[in-house]
Amino acid sequence: MDILIVTSRPEQWAPVLPVMEGRGAAVRQAGSLEQGMELVRQQAPALAVLDLGLEPEELRKAVIDILMVNAIIHTAAVSPMTAAEFHDKMEGLGMLMSLPVDFTVRDVEKMMTALEGLAG
């Protein structure tokens, strides 16, 4: 399973990469939305995780841009919004979930379980 993490905070992701890889994920990283979109075009990931500190409207647009390239890519985002706010702002995009800004291994494991549930 191919996962693309688009982040301006690679140091935040470093401790959880072994957890993701231990569950069979091949993880690629991009440092900007532009670089992430290029990687999406080259090889569509099963999941694209956006961690760029985007405002809700920018995040919504970024997810739509990804889905316009390939509508079967699952998406998730790191966001300070509550679950209810996230649901309201991202409604209709079919996003897998949001992660808190200060996510933990447990949050990433939850994301991986949700993704695995969609895969089979």
XYZ file of C-alpha atoms in Angstrom:
120
model
C 0.000 0.000 0.000
C 1.462 3.316 -1.131
C 1.007 6.345 1.140
C 2.013 9.887 0.260
C 2.547 12.338 3.100
C 2.583 15.954 1.978
C 4.101 17.817 4.901
C 6.092 20.832 5.911
C 6.893 18.956 9.171
C 8.835 15.806 8.263
C 10.300 15.679 11.783
C 6.757 15.213 13.170
C 6.254 12.171 10.914
C 9.653 10.516 11.501
C 8.610 8.651 14.704
C 5.482 7.154 13.098
C 6.953 6.056 9.768
C 8.128 2.701 11.212
C 4.564 2.039 12.406
C 3.186 2.688 8.928
C 5.900 0.658 7.220
C 5.437 -2.150 9.756
C 1.857 -2.416 8.560
C 2.941 -2.858 4.960
C 2.934 0.742 3.771
C 5.474 2.165 1.362
C 5.662 5.808 2.424
C 6.690 8.668 0.164
C 6.974 12.273 1.309
C 6.603 15.618 -0.416
C 7.497 18.970 1.104
C 4.898 21.063 -0.702
C 1.496 20.729 -2.300
C 3.043 21.282 -5.743
C 5.549 18.481 -5.204
C 2.799 16.258 -3.806
C 0.600 16.840 -6.843
C 3.473 15.886 -9.131
C 3.943 12.621 -7.203
C 0.183 11.945 -7.376
C 0.321 12.370 -11.156
C 3.366 10.088 -11.477
C 2.028 7.256 -9.314
C -1.307 7.483 -7.530
C -1.014 6.548 -3.849
C -3.673 4.608 -1.974
C -3.712 7.457 0.563
C -2.567 11.068 0.436
C -2.160 12.740 3.834
C -2.025 16.534 3.797
C -0.121 18.178 6.653
C 0.576 21.701 5.445
C -1.280 23.898 7.935
C -3.848 24.860 5.300
C -6.952 26.863 6.132
C -10.181 24.863 5.600
C -10.917 26.418 2.208
C -7.350 25.798 0.994
C -7.465 22.240 2.315
C -10.773 21.588 0.563
C -9.331 22.894 -2.723
C -6.182 20.770 -2.330
C -8.248 17.615 -1.764
C -10.418 18.406 -4.795
C -7.258 18.910 -6.884
C -6.011 15.464 -5.831
C -9.367 13.867 -6.611
C -9.410 15.538 -10.035
C -6.166 13.697 -10.851
C -7.472 10.377 -9.530
C -10.840 10.050 -7.803
C -9.995 6.761 -6.086
C -7.182 8.184 -3.953
C -8.150 8.225 -0.293
C -7.276 11.410 1.553
C -6.667 12.426 5.152
C -5.479 15.653 6.698
C -3.806 16.995 9.781
C -6.081 19.718 11.096
C -6.738 21.721 14.254
C -10.498 21.475 13.573
C -12.698 19.363 15.821
C -14.147 16.230 14.256
C -17.517 17.994 13.836
C -15.941 21.075 12.222
C -13.851 18.881 9.936
C -16.922 16.921 8.866
C -18.865 20.119 8.120
C -16.038 21.836 6.189
C -14.948 18.767 4.212
C -18.412 17.308 3.642
C -18.841 15.541 0.347
C -15.133 14.890 -0.236
C -15.151 11.385 1.229
C -12.027 11.999 3.282
C -10.840 9.088 5.382
C -10.276 11.156 8.526
C -8.461 14.015 10.167
C -5.494 13.754 12.486
C -4.805 16.235 15.288
C -1.917 18.654 14.786
C 0.026 16.918 17.563
C -0.839 13.408 16.377
C 0.520 10.329 18.116
C 1.349 6.786 17.105
C -2.155 5.827 18.253
C -3.717 8.373 15.843
C -1.652 7.005 12.952
C -2.546 3.427 13.870
C -6.226 4.449 13.797
C -5.716 5.944 10.328
C -3.980 2.794 9.117
C -6.794 0.598 10.496
C -9.387 2.765 8.728
C -7.439 2.530 5.463
C -6.997 -1.231 5.790
C -10.749 -1.537 6.398
C -11.401 0.117 3.035
C -8.914 -2.140 1.266
C -10.518 -5.355 2.246
